[in-house]
Coordinates of C-alpha atoms in Angstrom, one line a residue:
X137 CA 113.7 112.5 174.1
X138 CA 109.8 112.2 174.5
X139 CA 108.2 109.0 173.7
X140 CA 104.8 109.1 172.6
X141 CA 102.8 106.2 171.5
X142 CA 99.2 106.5 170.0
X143 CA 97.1 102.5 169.7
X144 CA 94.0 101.7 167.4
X145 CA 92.1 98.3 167.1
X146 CA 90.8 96.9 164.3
X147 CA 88.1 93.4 164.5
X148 CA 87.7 91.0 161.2
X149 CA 84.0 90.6 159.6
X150 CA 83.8 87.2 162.1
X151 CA 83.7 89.0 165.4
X152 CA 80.2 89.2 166.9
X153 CA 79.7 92.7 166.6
X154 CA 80.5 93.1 163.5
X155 CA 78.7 90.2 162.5
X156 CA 75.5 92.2 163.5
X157 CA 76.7 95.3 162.0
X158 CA 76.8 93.9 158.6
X159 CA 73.3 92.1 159.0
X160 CA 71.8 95.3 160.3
X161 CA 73.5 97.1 157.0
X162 CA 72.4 93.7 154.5
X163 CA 69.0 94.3 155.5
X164 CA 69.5 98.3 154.9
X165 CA 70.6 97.2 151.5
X166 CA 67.9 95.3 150.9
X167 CA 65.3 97.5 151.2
X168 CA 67.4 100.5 149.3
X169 CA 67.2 98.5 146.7
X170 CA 63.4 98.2 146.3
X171 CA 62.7 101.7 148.0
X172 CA 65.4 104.1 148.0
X173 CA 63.4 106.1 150.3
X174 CA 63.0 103.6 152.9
X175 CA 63.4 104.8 156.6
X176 CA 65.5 102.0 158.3
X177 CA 66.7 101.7 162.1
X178 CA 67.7 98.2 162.1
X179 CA 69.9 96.4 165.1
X180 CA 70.8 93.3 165.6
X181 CA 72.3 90.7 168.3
X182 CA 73.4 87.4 167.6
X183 CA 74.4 84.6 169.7
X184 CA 74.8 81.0 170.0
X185 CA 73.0 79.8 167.3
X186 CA 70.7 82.7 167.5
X187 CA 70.2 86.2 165.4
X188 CA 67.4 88.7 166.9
X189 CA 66.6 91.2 164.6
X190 CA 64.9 94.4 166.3
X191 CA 64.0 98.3 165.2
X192 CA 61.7 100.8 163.0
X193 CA 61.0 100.3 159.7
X194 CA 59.1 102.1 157.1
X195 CA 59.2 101.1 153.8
X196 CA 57.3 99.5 150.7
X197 CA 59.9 96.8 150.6
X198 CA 59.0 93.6 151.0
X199 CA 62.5 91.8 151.7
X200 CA 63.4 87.7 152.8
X201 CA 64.6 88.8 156.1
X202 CA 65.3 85.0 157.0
X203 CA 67.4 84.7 153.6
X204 CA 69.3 88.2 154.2
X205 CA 70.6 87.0 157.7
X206 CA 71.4 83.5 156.5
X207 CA 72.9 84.5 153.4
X208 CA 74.9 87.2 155.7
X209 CA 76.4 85.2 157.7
X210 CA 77.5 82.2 155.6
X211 CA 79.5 85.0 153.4
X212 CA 81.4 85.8 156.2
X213 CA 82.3 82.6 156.9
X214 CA 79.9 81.0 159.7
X215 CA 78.7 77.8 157.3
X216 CA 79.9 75.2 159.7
X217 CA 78.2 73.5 162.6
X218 CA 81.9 73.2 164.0
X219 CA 81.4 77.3 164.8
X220 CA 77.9 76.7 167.0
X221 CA 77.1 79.8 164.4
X222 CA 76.1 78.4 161.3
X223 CA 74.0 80.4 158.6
X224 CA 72.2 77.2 157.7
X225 CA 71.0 76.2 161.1
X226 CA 70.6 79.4 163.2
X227 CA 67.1 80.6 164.6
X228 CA 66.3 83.9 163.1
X229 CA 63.8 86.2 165.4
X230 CA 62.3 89.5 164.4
X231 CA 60.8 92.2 165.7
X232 CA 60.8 95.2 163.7
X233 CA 57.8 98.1 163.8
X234 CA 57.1 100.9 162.1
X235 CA 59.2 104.4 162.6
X236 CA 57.1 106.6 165.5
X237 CA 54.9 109.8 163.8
X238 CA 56.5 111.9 165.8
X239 CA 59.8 110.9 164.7
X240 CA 58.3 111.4 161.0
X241 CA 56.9 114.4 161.0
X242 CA 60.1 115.9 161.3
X243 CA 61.6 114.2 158.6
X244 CA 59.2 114.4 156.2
X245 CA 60.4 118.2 155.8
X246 CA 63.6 117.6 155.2
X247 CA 64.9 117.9 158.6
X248 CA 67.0 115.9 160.8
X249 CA 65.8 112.7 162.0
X250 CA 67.3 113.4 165.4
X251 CA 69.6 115.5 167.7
X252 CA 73.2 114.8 168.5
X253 CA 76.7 115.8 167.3
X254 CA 78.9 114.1 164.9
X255 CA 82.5 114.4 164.0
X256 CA 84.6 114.0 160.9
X257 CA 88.3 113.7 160.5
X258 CA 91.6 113.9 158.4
X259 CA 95.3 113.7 159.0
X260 CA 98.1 113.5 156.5
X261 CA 99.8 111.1 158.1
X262 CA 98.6 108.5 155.6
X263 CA 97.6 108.3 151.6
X264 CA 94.5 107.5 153.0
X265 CA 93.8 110.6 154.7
X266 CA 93.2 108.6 158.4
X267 CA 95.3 107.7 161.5
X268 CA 98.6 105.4 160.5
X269 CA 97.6 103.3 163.9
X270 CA 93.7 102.4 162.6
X271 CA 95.2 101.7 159.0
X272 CA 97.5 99.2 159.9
X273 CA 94.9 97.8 161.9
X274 CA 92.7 97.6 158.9
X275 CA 94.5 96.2 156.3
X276 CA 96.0 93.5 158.8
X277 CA 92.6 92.5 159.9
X278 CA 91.3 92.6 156.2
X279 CA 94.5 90.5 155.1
X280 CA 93.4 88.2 158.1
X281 CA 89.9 87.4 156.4
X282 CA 91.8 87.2 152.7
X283 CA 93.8 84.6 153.6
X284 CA 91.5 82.8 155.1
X285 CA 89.2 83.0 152.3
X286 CA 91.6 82.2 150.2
X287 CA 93.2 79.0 151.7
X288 CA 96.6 80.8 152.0
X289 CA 96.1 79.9 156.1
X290 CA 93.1 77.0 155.5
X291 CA 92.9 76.6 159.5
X292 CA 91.6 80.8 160.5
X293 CA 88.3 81.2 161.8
X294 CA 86.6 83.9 160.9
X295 CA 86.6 86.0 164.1
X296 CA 89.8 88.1 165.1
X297 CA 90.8 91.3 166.4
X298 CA 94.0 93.4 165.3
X299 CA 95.5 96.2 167.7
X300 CA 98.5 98.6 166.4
X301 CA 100.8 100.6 168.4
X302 CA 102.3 103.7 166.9
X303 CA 105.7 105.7 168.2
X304 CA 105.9 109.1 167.2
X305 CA 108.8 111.7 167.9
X306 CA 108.1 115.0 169.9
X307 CA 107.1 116.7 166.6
X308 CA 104.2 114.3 166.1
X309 CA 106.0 112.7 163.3
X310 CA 105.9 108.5 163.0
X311 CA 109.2 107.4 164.1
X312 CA 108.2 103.2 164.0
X313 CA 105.6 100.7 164.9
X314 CA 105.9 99.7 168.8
X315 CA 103.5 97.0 169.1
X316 CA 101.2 94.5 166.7
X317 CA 99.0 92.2 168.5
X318 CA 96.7 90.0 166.2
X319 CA 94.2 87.3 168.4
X320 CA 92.6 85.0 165.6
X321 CA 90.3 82.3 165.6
X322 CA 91.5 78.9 164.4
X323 CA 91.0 75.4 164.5
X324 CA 91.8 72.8 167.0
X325 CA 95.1 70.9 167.3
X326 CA 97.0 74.0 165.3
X327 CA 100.0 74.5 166.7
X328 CA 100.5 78.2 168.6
X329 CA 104.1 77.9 166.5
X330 CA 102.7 77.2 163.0
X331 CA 100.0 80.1 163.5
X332 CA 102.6 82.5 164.6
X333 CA 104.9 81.4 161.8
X334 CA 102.4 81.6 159.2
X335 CA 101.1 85.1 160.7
X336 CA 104.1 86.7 160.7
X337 CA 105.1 85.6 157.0
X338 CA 101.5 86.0 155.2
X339 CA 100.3 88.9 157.1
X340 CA 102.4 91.2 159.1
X341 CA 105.5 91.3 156.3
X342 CA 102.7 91.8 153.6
X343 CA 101.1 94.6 155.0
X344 CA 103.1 96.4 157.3
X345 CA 105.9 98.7 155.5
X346 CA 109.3 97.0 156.1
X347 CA 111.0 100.5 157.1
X348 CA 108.3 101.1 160.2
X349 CA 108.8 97.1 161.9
X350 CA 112.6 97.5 163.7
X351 CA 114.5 94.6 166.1
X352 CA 112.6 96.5 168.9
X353 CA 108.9 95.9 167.8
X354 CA 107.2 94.0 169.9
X355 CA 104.5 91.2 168.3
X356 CA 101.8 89.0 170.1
X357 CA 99.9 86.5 168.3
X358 CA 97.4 84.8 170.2
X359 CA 99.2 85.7 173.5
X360 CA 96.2 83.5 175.3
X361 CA 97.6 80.7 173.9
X362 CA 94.5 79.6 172.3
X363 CA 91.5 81.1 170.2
X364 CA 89.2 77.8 168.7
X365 CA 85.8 79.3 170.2
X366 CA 85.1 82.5 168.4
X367 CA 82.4 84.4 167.0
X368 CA 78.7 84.7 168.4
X369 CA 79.5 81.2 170.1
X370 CA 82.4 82.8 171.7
X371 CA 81.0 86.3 172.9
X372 CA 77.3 87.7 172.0
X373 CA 77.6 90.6 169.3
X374 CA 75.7 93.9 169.0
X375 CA 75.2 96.6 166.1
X376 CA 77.3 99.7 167.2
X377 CA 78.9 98.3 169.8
X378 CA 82.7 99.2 167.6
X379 CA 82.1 102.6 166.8
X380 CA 85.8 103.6 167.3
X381 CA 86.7 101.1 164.7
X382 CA 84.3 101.9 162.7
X383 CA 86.0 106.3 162.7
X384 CA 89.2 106.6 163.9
X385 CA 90.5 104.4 166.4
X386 CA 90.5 107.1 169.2
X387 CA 92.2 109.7 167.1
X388 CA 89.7 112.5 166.8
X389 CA 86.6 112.4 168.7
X390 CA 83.1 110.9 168.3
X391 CA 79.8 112.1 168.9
X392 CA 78.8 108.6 170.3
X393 CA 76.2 107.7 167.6
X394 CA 76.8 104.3 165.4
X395 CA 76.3 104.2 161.6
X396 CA 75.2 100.1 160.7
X397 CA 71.6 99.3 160.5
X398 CA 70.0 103.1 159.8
X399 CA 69.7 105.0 156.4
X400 CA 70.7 108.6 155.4
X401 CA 68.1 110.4 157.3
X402 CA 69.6 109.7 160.5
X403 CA 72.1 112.4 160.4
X404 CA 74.1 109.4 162.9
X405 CA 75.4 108.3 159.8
X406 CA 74.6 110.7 157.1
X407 CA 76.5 113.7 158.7
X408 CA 78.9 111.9 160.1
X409 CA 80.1 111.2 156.8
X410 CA 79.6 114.5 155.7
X411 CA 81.9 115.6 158.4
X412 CA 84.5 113.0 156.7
X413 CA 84.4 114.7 153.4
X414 CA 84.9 118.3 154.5
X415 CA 88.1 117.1 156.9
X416 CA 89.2 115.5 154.3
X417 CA 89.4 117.7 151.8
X418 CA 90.7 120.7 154.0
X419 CA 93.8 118.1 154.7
X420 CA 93.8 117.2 151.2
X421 CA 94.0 120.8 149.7
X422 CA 97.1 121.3 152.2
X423 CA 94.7 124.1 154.5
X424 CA 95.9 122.2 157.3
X425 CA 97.9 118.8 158.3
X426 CA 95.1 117.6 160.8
X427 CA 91.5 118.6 160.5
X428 CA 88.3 117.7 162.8
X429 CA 84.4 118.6 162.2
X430 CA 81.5 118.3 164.3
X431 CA 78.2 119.0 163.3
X432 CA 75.3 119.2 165.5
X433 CA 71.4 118.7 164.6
X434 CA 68.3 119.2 166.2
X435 CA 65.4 117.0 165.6
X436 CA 63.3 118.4 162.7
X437 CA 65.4 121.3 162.0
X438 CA 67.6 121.2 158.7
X439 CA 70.3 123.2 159.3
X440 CA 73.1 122.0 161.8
X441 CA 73.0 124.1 165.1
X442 CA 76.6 124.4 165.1
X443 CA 79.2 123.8 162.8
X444 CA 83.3 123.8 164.2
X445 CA 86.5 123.2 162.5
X446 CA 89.5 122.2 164.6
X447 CA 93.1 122.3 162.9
X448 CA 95.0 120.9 166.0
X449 CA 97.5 124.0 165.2
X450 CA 98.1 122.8 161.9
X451 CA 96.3 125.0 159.6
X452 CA 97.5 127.3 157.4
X453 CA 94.8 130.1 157.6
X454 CA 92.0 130.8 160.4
X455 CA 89.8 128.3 161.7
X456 CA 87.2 130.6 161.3
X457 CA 87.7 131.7 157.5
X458 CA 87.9 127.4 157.0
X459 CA 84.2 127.7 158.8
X460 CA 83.0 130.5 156.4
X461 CA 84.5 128.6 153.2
X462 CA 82.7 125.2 154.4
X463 CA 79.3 127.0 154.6
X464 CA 79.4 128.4 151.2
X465 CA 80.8 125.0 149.8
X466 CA 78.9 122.1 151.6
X467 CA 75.2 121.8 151.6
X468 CA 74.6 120.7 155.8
X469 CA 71.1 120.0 155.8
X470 CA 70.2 116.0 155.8
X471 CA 68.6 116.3 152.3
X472 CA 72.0 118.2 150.6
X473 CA 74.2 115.7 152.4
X474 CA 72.2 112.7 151.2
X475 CA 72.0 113.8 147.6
X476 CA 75.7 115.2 147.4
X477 CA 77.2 112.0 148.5
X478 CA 74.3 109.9 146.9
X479 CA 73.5 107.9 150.1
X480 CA 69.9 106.5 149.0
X481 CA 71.8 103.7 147.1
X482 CA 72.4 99.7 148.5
X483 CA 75.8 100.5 149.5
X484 CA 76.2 100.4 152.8
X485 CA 77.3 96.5 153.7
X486 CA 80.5 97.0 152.3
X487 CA 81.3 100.0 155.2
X488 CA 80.5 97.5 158.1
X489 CA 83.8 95.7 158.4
X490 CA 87.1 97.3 158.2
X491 CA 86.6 100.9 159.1
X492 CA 83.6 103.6 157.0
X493 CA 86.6 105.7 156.4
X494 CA 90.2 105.8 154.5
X495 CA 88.8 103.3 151.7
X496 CA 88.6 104.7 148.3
X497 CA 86.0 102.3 146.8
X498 CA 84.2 103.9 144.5
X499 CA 80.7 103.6 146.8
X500 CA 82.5 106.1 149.3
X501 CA 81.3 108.9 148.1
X502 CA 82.4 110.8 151.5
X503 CA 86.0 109.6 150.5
X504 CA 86.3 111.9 147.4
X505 CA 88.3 114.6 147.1
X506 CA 86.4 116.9 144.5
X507 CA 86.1 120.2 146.6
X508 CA 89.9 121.0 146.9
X509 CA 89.6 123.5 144.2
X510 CA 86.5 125.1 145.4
X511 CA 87.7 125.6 149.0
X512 CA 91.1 126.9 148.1
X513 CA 89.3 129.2 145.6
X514 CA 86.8 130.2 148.4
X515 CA 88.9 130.8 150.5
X516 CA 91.4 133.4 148.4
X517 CA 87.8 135.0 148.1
X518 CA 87.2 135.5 151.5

């Protein structure tokens, strides 16, 4: 019998890069909040004791950056000198100009503030719509920082990365979980048998569905044997440097453009998500088990180039009527996509640790199902 096994990763809100991807998105946030229409391409890279902010900015915001970044990083968890990345201590640097004219010019009229491709996808395989692999990696690496948080485990650092392994049979249906590895930061003189212990108890058992673990899964914790230095200390961080974990973990593809640090113009983000919402609710209305999207923009120009719907052999009527349905439903041009999924608002924090997709907070606009109606009735139409 065929063996197929399908991995995702998953990082906590203390690694590096995703320490930068939620100060690039606080500062986003910020100025949202005073200027909805603020144009904001923000990245950042942190360090030893260091956080560089750099980008374009146009806005009528006047924002604390200092405050934003140090108020950032002490909610995740980096208050203590012991982490050599301390919210209260670190230099903060910035360098952030105004967005090009020529960049402008074609925004200003509605159309998309550059070119490139972006992807969207769905699979039943999971309540939430997304990949079983990446949603195990999620919720472990979020249960990693709740604990944490929480004093269940009072010796985690914040930093940590989560990786799943999923077996399927050769009809592409989950048969178990293979593999869990989970490397987390803690403190020194914890022994590697009290972490695993505690891991495996307050964790694993809590989030992982009893019926998928068997005697054959295999689980490392820590298999270094060690994790005290973590964070920016550890490894420098960069926004957009996890844009798989941000989607969906490998499963689908990705038109290589990150989402933290840059507001709805950039169709980066904005369509990215709107590619999200129509896979998902094709899936959702039962039109096919899997579903893909890409989109493609030119800069300046409103409507997407191309638009393609992939059903991986899965759906239950033509691509091609699907692609006819999604153009009567789903307004594609930058401005329709910002105000159907409302994404002038100070939301966008919350998507920059543990995965932009698969969460049904009420912010997630892209996460809704609303259109299963309309595209089933559409499509009887056709």
């Amino acid at each position: 019998m065929e063996r197929k096994l399908f991995t995702s990763e998953s990082v906590t809100e203390g690694h590096p890069d995703k320490v930068a991807d939620q100060i690039s998105d606080s500062v986003l946030d910020a100025m949202l909040e005073q200027d909805p229409y603020s144009r904001v391409a923000c990245e950042t890279v942190v360090n030893t004791g260091l956080v560089i902010l750099v980008g374009e900015v146009t806005t009528k915001a006047y924002v604390d950056l200092q405050a934003i970044v140090r108020d950032t990083v002490n909610s995740i968890g980096y208050d203590d000198p012991k982490y050599g990345f301390d919210g209260n201590s670190i230099a903060v640097l910035t360098s952030l100009d105004e967005q090009s004219p020529d960049i402008a010019q074609g925004v200003d009229v509605n159309g998309a503030g550059d070119q490139g491709s972006m992807f969207g996808y769905a699979t039943n395989e999971t309540p939430e719509l997304i990949p079983l692999a990446l949603g195990l990696s999620h919720k472990l690496a979020q249960k990693l920082a709740d604990v944490r948080k929480s004093h269940v485990i009072d010796y985690l650092g914040p930093d940590g990365k989560v990786q799943v392994t999923v077996e399927y049979d050769e009809n592409d249906h989950i048969k178990r979980v293979d593999t869990i590895v989970i490397s987390t930061q803690h403190d020194e003189g914890v022994s590697q048998d009290t972490i695993k212990k505690d891991l495996k108890e307050k964790v694993i058992k809590v989030v992982v569905p009893e019926h998928l673990i068997d005697g054959s899964t295999k689980i490392y914790i820590n298999p270094t044997g060690k994790f005290v230095i973590g964070g920016p200390k550890g490894d420098s961080g960069l926004t957009g440097r996890k844009i798989i974990v941000d989607t969906y973990g490998g499963m689908g593809r990705h038109g290589g453009g990150a989402f933290s640090g840059k507001d709805a113009t950039k169709v980066d983000r904005s369509a990215s998500y709107a590619a999200r919402y129509i896979a998902k609710n094709i899936v959702a209305a039962k039109l096919a088990d899997k579903c893909e999207v890409q989109l493609s923009y030119a800069i300046g120009v409103a409507e997407p180039v191309s638009l393609r719907i992939d059903t991986f052999n899965t759906g239950k009527i033509s691509e091609s009527k699907l692609e006819k349905a999604v153009r009567k439903i789903f307004n594609l041009t930058p401005s329709g996509i910002i105000n159907t999924l409302d994404l002038r608002r100070a939301i966008y924090k919350k998507t920059a640790a543990y995965g932009h997709f698969g969460r049904n907070l009420p912010e997630f606009t892209w996460e809704k199902t609303d259109k299963v109606d309309e595209l089933v009735k559409t499509i009887q139409s056709l």
